[in-house]
Structure formats: structure tokens, C-alpha cells
Coordinates of C-alpha atoms in Angstrom, one line a residue:
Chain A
X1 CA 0.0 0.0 0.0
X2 CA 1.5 3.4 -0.6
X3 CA 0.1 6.3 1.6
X4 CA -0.7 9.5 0.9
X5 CA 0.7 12.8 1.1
X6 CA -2.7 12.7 4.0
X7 CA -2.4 9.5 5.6
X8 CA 1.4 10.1 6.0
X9 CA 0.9 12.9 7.9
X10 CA -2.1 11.4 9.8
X11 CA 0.2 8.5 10.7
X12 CA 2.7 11.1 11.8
X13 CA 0.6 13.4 13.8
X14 CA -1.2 10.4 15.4
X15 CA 2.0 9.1 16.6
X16 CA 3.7 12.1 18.1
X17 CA 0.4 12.3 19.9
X18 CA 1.0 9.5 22.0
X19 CA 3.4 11.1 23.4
X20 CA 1.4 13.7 24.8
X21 CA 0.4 13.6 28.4
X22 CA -2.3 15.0 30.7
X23 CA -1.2 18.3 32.0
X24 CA 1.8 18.9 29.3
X25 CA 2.4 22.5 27.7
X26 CA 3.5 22.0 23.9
X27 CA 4.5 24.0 21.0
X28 CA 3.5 23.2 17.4
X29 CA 5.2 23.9 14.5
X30 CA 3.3 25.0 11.2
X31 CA 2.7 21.6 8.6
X32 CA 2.7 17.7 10.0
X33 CA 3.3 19.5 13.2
X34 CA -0.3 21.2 13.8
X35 CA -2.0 18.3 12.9
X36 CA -0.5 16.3 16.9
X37 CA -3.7 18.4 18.2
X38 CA -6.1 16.4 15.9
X39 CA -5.1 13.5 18.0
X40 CA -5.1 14.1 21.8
X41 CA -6.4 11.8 23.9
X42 CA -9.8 12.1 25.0
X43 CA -10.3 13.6 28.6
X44 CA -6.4 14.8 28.6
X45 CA -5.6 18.4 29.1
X46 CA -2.9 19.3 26.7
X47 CA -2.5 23.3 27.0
X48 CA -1.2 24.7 23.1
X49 CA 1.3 27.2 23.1
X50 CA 1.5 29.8 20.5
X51 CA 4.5 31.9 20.3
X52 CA 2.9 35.3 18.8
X53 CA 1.5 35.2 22.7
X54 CA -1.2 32.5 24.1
X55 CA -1.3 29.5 25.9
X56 CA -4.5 27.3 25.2
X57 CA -5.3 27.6 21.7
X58 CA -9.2 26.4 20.9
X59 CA -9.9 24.8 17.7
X60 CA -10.6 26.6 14.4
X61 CA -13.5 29.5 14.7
X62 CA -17.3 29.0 13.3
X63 CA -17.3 31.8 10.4
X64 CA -19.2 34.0 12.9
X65 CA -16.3 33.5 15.4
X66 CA -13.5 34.3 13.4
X67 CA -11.4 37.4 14.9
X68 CA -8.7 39.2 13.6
X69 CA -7.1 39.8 16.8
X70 CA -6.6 36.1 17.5
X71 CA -4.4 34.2 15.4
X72 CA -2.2 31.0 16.0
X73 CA 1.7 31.2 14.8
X74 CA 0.8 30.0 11.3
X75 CA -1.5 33.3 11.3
X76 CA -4.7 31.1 11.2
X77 CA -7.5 32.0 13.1
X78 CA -8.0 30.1 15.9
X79 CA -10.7 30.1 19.0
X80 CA -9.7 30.4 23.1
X81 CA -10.8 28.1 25.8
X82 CA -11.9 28.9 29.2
X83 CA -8.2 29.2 30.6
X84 CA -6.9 30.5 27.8
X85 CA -4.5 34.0 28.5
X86 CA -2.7 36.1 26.2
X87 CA 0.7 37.5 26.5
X88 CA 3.5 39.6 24.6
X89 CA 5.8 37.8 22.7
X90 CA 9.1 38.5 25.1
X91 CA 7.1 36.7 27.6
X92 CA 6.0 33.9 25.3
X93 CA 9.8 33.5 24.5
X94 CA 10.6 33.2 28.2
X95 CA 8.4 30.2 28.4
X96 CA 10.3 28.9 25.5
X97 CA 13.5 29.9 26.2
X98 CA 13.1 29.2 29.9
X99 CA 12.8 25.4 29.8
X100 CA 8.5 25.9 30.5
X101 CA 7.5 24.0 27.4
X102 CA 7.2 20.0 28.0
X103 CA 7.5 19.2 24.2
X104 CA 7.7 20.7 21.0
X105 CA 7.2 19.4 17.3
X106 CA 8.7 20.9 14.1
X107 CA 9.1 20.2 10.6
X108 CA 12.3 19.9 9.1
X109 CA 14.9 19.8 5.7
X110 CA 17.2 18.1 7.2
X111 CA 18.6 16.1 10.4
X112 CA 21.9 14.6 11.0
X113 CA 23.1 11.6 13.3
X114 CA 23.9 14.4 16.1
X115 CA 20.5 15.4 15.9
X116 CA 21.5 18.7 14.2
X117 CA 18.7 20.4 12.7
X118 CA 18.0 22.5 9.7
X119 CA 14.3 23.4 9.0
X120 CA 14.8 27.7 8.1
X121 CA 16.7 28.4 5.0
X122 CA 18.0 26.8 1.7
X123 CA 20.7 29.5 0.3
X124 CA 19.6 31.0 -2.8
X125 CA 16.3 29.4 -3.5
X126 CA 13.9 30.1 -0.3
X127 CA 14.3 33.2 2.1
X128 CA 11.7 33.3 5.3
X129 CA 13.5 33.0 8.2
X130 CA 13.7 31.0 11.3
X131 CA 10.8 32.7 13.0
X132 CA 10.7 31.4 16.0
X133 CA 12.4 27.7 15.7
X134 CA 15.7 28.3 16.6
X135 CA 14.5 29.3 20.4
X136 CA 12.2 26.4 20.8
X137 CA 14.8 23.5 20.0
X138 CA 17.2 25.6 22.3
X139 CA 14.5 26.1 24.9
X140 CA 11.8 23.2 25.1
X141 CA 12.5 20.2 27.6
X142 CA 12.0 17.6 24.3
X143 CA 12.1 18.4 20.5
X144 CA 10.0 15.8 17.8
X145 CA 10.6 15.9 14.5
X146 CA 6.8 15.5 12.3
X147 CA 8.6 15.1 8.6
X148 CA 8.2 12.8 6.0
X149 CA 11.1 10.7 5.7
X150 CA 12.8 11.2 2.2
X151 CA 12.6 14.7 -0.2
X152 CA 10.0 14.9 -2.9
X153 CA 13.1 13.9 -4.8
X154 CA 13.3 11.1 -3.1
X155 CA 16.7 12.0 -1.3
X156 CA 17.5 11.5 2.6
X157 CA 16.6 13.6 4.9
X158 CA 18.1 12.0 7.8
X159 CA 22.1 12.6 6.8
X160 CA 25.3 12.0 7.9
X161 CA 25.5 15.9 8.6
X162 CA 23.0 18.8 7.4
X163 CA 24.3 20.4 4.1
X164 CA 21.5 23.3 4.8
X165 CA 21.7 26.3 7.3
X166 CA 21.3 24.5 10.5
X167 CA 18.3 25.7 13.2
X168 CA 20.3 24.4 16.0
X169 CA 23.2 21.9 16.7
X170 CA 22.6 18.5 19.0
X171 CA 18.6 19.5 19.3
X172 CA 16.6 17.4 18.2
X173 CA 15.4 14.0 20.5
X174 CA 12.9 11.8 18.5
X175 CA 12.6 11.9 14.3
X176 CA 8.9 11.0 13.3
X177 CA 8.1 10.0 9.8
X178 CA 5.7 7.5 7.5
X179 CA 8.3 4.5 8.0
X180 CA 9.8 5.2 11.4
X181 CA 10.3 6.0 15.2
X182 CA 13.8 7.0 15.3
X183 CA 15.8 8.2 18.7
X184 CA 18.4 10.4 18.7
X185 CA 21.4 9.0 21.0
X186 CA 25.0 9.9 22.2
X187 CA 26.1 6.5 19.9
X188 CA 23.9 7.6 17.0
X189 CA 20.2 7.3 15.6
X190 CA 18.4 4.2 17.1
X191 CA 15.5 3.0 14.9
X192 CA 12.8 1.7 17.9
X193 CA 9.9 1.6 15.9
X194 CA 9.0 0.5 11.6
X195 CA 5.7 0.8 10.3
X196 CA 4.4 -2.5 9.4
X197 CA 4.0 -1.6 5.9
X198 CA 8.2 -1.4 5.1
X199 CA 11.2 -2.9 6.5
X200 CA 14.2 -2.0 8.1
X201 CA 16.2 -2.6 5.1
X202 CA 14.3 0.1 3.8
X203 CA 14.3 2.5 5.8
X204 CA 18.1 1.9 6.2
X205 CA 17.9 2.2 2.4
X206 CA 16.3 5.7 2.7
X207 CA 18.2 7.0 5.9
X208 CA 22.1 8.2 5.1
X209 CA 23.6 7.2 8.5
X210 CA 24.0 3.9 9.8
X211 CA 20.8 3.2 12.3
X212 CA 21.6 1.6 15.2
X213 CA 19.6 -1.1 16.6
X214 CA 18.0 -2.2 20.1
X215 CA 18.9 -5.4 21.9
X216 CA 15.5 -6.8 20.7
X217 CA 14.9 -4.8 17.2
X218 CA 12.6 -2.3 16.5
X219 CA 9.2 -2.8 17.0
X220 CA 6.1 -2.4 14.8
X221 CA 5.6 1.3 14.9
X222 CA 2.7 1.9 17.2
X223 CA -0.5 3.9 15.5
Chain B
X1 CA -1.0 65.8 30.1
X2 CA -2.5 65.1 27.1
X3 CA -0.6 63.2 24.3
X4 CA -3.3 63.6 21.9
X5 CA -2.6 63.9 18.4
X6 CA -5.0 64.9 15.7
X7 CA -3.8 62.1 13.2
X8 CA -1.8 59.6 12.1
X9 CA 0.1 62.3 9.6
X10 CA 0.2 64.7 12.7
X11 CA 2.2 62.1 14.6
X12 CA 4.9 61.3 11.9
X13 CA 5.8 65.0 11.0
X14 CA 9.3 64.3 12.8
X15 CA 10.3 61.4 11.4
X16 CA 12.8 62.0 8.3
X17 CA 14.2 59.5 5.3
X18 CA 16.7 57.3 6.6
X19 CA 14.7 56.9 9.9
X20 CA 14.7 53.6 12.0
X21 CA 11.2 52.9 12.8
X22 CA 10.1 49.6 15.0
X23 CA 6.5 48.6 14.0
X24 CA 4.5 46.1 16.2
X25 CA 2.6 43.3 15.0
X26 CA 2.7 39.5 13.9
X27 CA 1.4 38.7 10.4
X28 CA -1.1 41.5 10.1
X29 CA -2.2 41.0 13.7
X30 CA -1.5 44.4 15.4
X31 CA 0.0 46.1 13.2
X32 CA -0.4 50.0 13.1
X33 CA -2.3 50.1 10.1
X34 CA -2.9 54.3 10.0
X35 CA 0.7 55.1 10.8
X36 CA 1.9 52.7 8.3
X37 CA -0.5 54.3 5.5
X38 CA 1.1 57.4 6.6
X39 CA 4.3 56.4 5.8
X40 CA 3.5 55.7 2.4
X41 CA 1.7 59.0 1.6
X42 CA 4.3 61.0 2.8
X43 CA 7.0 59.0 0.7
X44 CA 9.6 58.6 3.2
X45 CA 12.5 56.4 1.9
X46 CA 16.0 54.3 3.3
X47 CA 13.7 53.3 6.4
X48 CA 15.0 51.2 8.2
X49 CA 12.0 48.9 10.0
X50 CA 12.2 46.6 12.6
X51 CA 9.2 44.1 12.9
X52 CA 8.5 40.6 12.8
X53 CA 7.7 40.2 9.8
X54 CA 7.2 42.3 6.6
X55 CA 3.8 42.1 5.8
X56 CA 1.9 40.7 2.8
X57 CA 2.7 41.9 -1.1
X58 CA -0.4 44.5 -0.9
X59 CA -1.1 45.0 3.1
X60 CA 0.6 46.4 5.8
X61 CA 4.6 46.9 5.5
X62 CA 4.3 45.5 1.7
X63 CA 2.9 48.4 0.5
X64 CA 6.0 50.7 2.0
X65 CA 8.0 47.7 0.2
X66 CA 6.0 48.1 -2.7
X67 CA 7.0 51.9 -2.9
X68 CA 11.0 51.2 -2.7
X69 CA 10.5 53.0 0.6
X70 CA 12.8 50.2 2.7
X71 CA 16.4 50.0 2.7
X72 CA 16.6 47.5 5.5
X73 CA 14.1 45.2 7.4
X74 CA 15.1 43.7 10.8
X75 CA 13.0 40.8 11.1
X76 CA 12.1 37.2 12.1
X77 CA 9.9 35.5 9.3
X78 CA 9.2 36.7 6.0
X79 CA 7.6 34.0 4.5
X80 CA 4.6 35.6 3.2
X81 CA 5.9 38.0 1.1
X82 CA 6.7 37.7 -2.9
X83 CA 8.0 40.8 -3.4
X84 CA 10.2 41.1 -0.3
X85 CA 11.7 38.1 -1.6
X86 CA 12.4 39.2 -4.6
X87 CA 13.7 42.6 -3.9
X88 CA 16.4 40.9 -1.7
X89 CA 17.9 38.5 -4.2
X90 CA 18.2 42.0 -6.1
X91 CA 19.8 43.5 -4.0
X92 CA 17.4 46.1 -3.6
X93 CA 16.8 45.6 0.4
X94 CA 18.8 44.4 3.1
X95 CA 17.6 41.9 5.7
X96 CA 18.5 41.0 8.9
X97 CA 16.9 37.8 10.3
X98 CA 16.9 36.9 13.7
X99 CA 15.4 34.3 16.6
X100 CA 11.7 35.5 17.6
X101 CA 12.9 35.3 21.2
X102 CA 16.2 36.8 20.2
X103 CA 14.2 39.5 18.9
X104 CA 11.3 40.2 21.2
X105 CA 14.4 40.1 24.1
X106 CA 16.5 42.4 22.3
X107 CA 13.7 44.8 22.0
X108 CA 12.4 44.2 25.4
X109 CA 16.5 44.7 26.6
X110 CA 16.5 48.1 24.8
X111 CA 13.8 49.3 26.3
X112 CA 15.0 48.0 30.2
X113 CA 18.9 49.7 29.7
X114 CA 20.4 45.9 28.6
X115 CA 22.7 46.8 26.0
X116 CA 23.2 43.0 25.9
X117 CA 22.2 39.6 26.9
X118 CA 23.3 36.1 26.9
X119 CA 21.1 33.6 24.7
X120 CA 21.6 29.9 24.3
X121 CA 19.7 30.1 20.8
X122 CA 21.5 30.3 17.6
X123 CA 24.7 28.7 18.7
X124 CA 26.5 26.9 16.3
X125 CA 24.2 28.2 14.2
X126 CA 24.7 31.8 11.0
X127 CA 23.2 33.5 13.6
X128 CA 25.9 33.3 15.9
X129 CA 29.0 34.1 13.5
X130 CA 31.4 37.0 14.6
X131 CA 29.3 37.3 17.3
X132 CA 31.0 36.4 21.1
X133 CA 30.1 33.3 22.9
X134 CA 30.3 32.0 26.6
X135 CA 29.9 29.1 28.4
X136 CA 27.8 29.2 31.6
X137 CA 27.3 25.8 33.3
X138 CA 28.6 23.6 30.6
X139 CA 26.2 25.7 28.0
X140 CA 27.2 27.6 25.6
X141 CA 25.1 31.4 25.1
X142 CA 25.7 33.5 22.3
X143 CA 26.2 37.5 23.1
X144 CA 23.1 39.6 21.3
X145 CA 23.2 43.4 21.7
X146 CA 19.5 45.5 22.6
X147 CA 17.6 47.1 19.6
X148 CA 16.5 50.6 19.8
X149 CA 14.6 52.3 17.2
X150 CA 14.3 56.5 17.1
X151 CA 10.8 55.6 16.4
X152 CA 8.0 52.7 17.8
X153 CA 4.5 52.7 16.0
X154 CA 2.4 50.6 18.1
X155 CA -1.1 49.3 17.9
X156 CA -3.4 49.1 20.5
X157 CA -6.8 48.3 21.6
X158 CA -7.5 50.9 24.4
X159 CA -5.5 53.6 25.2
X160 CA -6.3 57.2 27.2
X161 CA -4.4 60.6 26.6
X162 CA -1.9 59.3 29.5
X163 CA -0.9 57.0 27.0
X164 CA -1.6 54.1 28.4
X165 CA -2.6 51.0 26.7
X166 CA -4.4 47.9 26.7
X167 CA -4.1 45.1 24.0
X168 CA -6.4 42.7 23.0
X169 CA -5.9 38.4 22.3
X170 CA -2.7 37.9 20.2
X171 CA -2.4 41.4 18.8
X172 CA 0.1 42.4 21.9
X173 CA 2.5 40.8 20.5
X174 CA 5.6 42.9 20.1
X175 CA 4.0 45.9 20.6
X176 CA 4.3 45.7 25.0
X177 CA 8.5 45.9 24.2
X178 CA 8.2 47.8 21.0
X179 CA 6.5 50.5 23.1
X180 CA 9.5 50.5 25.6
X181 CA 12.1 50.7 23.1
X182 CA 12.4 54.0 21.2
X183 CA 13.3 57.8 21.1
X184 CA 9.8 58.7 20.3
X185 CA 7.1 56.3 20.3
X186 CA 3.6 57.0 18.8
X187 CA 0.4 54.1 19.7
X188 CA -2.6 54.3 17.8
X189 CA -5.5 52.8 19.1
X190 CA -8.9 51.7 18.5
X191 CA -10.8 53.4 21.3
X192 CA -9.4 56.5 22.9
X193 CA -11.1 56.4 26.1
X194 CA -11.4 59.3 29.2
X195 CA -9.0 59.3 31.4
X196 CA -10.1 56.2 34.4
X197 CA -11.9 53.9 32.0
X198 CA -8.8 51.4 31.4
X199 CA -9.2 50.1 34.6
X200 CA -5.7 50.6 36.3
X201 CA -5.1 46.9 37.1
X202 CA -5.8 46.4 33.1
X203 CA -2.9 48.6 31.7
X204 CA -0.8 46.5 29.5
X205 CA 1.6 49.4 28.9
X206 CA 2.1 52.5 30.8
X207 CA 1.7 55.3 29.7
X208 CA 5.3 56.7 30.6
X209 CA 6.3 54.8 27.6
X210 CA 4.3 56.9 25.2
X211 CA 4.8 60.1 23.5
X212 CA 1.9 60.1 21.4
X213 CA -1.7 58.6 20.8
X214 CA -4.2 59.2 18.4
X215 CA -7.1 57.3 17.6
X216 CA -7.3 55.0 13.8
X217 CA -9.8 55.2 11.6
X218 CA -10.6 52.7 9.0
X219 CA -9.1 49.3 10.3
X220 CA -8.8 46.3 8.1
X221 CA -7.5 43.9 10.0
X222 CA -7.2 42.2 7.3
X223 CA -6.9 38.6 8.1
X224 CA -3.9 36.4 6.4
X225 CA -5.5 32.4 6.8
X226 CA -8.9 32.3 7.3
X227 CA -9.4 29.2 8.7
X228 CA -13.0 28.0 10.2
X229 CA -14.3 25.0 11.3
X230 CA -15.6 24.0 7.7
X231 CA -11.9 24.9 6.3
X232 CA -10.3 21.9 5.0
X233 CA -7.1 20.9 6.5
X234 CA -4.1 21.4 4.1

């Protein structure tokens, strides 16, 4: 069966989310990322943060409820919840920065075996910026990468060391994507989880490094 | 006191080409629509504008970009923008791209008499090149220096002639550090209220920070994604 560009990032989303517990404060990055919040638990407080300045982001408005002033990162509209506050953005940056967010979950160009990240710039083709990734992989207690796992060009994204402008150096802890659960460790990536439609072969096949295993293999990736 | 002004043209008669002007706002979310318009009809050019991001090819600081009217944007994201992107890879404007938090701190240290601060983000990273670093606790920080601006147009919700100021949702923003960080700093807002309606306990910024305020007239607000509960997700 091959997926989807949708059920890829369904798998994705719906995996990240069981990592989500009750209570947690999380960042979302824009893409794969936004979709975690599709998926939480039933009965499980899971407060959003936004960085342009709120903490408990609601789902998307009725057309009646939409409102200017209230916006998520991407700049969508978004609703508040009762608990919801606002704030500026130097205080929404001190959560980040601080060590205050339990988990946060960005896309990404490129990761290397150190878990080195680039996910802002490639030179000469795309100019936006880093808004504000760079201070969340520096800042937030664990960072998940949501990405699919090879380019539209079907090159690896998980390399032996990011070619691209990097986001942050030694960042990232856990690579999601369609085919695999992958750790980042001080010996190198270890591949703990491979969705039951490929093999480890081929996701080795698709992954530049060498993946480490665990004493009992990787498991089936849990959905 | 009354830091009144009559309009949005009255409030930018100082302000000269080649001025450095930091404009609140995320996306279009609080931005200071009037002042920006303002801008434009007057013609000022080699601006120098510090703000998160630069607008959209037709709305807020796009249509200053439109005019030629930038030389230099100090920014975070700029994603949205065609023509920004384009007038870069000619050469035609300079950019400066920084960490959001890097950003709203160096504003909000430029406003609190920080002429620098340690950060960890960035290290390793362009944004840390030439710049010193330090290691604290086995850590290493990169050194960023405050921003100041001669100039801070902010957007508010509230504000009375004391210049104080109340935001509303996520239009704050960078406007609470924007408003602490310049030479002269001019708010519009929505509602210009009597003196005693913001309730006290209410005040996002005080009004010590101000130096002018004036109320809009004709907001947009335009919004960038509409997204409702019938939107499709992408």
C-alpha cells in the first residue's frame, strides 16, 4: 500500500500524539506538526502554546467567530478556551527559552546523526526565516521531528551531517516520519519503531547514516 | 497631560528619510495600520523597519515595500511575502533575520537599559557568526546586543491621553517591548477612552512609555489564513 501525502501525515501526527500527556504544555510547529492536536487523547488536558502570545489555543473558529485579533503562529484563526491567556511575545519566548514547554514538534529539511537540525533556510532558493524555531529547539524540555522521511526527490533527509543552514546543533530528540520512530542517542540514531507496511532494510535504504539497533529490534511502529 | 494627536500624519511630522522605525505586529495582527499608510503617503524612503515580519505583497509593510520606501528590514519571518523576496535576491533591500525570542528580548533589553544579553539560541548556528560566545554551566550562550529604534508605532486596543494602553488576544504581540524601546514612540488605538476607564489593574503598557496617541480610523484587520471549522485541513 503506498500512503498519501494525507495519511502520511495522519500517521505522523497520530504518533507524536501518544506522546502527549495529561497536564503537558506544547508547542506546534506550522505543517505535520499542527495536525498532533487532531489527536489528543480524549479527557487529557494538553495546554497549546502559540508563540505570537497564548497559551491554550481552541480549535478553528465558526465563520461568525473568526477574529482578527486572535491568530495562532501559522497566522490562522484560531478560537480560546476557558483558561486560555494572552501575552507579549518576550514573555512567550521566556516560556520557550526558559525550559517551561514539555515538548515541541517541528518540521524539518534536514537532520543529522547528532541530531542537528536545519528546518529555516536553503541559500539561494527560499528566504523566510527562522521565526521562532531556533528558540524552541534551544529552549523546550523535548524536541519531535513531524517530517516525511525522504525529499519529494526522493533524497534523505536524515544525513550523515545537514548540508543546509542549520536551526540548532545537538537539538533534536525523536525523528517522526511515514516508515519510522527514530531516537536520537549519544552512539547515534536508534530506529525503535518501523511501520508495518516497510522494512528495516528500507528504511536503512532511505536513511544516510548507519541506524543503530535495540537489543530486541525495532518494534512495529505503534499507530 | 495630554498626548493627543489629531492624526496619524500629525504624529509622523518628525520622522525624516533614513529613519529607524520599529512597527509592532505578527502577520497583520496588530499592526499600526494608519501610521503605516502614513508612511506611504508622505513618501519617506531608506527606512529602516524593525518588525517581525514584513507584511503581505499589498497590506501592511508590503505596500512601504512596494514603494521602494525600505532599505533595511530587521525581522524574524518573511515568508509571506513575494516581493520582499524578490527585492532581496536584487539586492534592492537588506535583511537582517533573527530568533523571535532573540528579537522580542532584544527589543524588550532596549527598552529595560540591557545593551546586551546572553542567549543559548542560535549557537553553532549563521546567527551566531562574529558574534562572542560563553559558556555558563557547561552551556554555551551567544552575546546579542539590545535594539532601539528613534521611532516605535504601536497598535493598541485601548488607550487614554496618559498614554496608556491595553491590547487585545494575540495582537500584543511585540507591541508591549516595541513601546519601551524607542526615542519617540507614537500608539494608535482603536478606542481613545477618558482618562479612568482602562481600569488601572488592566494597563498593559504605561503610559510613561508613550509620547503620542491618536485614535485609527478605518481598520482592516485584514486577516492572512482564514481558517474556520468547515476549512479543509491542508
Amino acid at each position: 500500500m503506498v500512503l498519501n501525502q494525507d495519511q502520511k501525515c495522519e500517521r505522523i501526527a497520530s504518533r507524536i500524539a501518544r506522546e502527549l500527556r495529561d497536564g503537558y504544555y506544547v508547542n506546534l510547529g506550522i505543517g505535520i506538526p499542527t495536525q498532533v492536536a487532531n489527536f489528543v487523547p480524549q479527557g487529557m488536558d494538553v495546554i497549546l502554546q502559540s508563540e505570537n502570545g497564548m497559551l491554550g489555543i481552541g480549535p478553528y473558529p465558526m465563520d461568525s467567530e473568526v477574529d482578527a485579533d486572535l491568530i495562532n503562529a501559522g497566522k490562522e484563526t484560531v478560537t480560546e478556551l476557558k483558561g486560555t491567556c494572552y501575552f507579549s511575545s518576550a514573555d512567550s519566548f521566556s516560556m520557550i527559552r526558559g525550559g517551561h514547554i514539555d515538548l515541541t514538534v517541528l518540521g524539518a529539511l534536514q537532520v543529522d546523526e547528532n541530531g542537528s537540525l536545519a528546518n529555516w533556510a536553503i541559500p539561494g532558493k527560499m528566504l523566510k526565516g527562522m521565526g521562532g524555531a531556533m528558540d524552541l529547539v534551544a529552549g523546550a524540555k523535548r524536541v519531535f521531528i513531524a517530517m516525511e522521511h525522504v525529499t519529494r526527490d526522493k533524497a534523505p533527509k536524515i544525513v550523515r551531517t545537514c548540508s543546509l543552514p542549520l536551526t540548532g546543533v545537538e537539538v533534536v530528540d525523536f525523528i517522526v516520519t511515514e516508515l519510522a520512530v527514530i531516537e536520537v542517542t549519544p552512539d547515534g540514531l536508534l530506529l525503535k519503531e518501523v511501520a508495518a507496511d516497510t522494512t528495516v532494510e528500507y528504511v536503512q535504504s532511505v536513511t544516510e547514516p548507519k541506524l543503530l539497533f535495540p537489543l530486541d529490534g525495532p518494534v512495529p511502529m505503534l499507530v | 497631560m495630554d498626548k493627543r494627536i489629531q492624526s496619524s500624519d500629525a504624529g509622523i511630522e518628525r520622522i525624516q528619510d533614513g529613519a529607524t522605525i520599529l512597527m509592532g505586529g505578527f502577520g497583520l495582527c496588530g499592526i499600526p495600520e494608519n501610521l503605516i499608510w502614513a508612511i506611504r503617503r508622505k513618501g519617506l524612503r531608506d527606512l529602516t523597519i524593525v518588525s517581525n515580519n514584513a507584511g503581505v505583497d499589498d497590506f501592511g509593510i508590503g505596500i512601504l515595500l512596494q514603494n521602494r520606501q525600505v532599505k533595511k528590514m530587521v525581522s524574524t519571518y518573511v515568508g509571506e511575502n513575494k516581493l520582499f523576496e524578490k527585492l532581496v535576491f536584487n539586492g534592492e533591500l537588506e535583511i537582517e533575520l533573527n530568533p523571535q525570542g532573540t528579537f522580542a528580548e532584544r527589543l524588550r533589553a532596549g527598552g529595560a537599559g540591557i545593551p546586551a544579553f546572553y542567549t543559548p539560541t542560535g549557537y553553532g548556528t549563521v546567527v551566531a557568526q562574529d558574534k562572542e560566545t560563553r559558556e555558563y554551566e557547561g552551556r554555551m550562550f551567544v552575546l546579542e546586543r539590545a535594539i532601539r529604534g528613534q521611532f516605535a508605532f504601536i497598535k493598541a486596543w485601548k488607550g487614554d491621553r496618559w498614554g496608556n494602553l491595553v491590547y487585545r488576544k494575540t495582537a500584543a504581540n511585540f507591541n508591549p517591548m516595541m513601546a519601551t524601546a524607542a526615542d519617540y514612540v507614537i500608539a494608535e488605538v482603536e478606542e481613545l477612552v477618558e482618562l479612568g476607564e482602562i481600569d488601572p489593574n488592566q494597563v498593559h503598557t504605561p503610559g510613561i512609555y508613550v509620547d503620542a496617541i491618536f485614535q485609527g480610523s478605518n481598520y482592516e484587520k485584514r486577516i492572512e489564513r482564514r481558517t474556520t471549522k468547515r476549512t479543509e485541513r491542508p
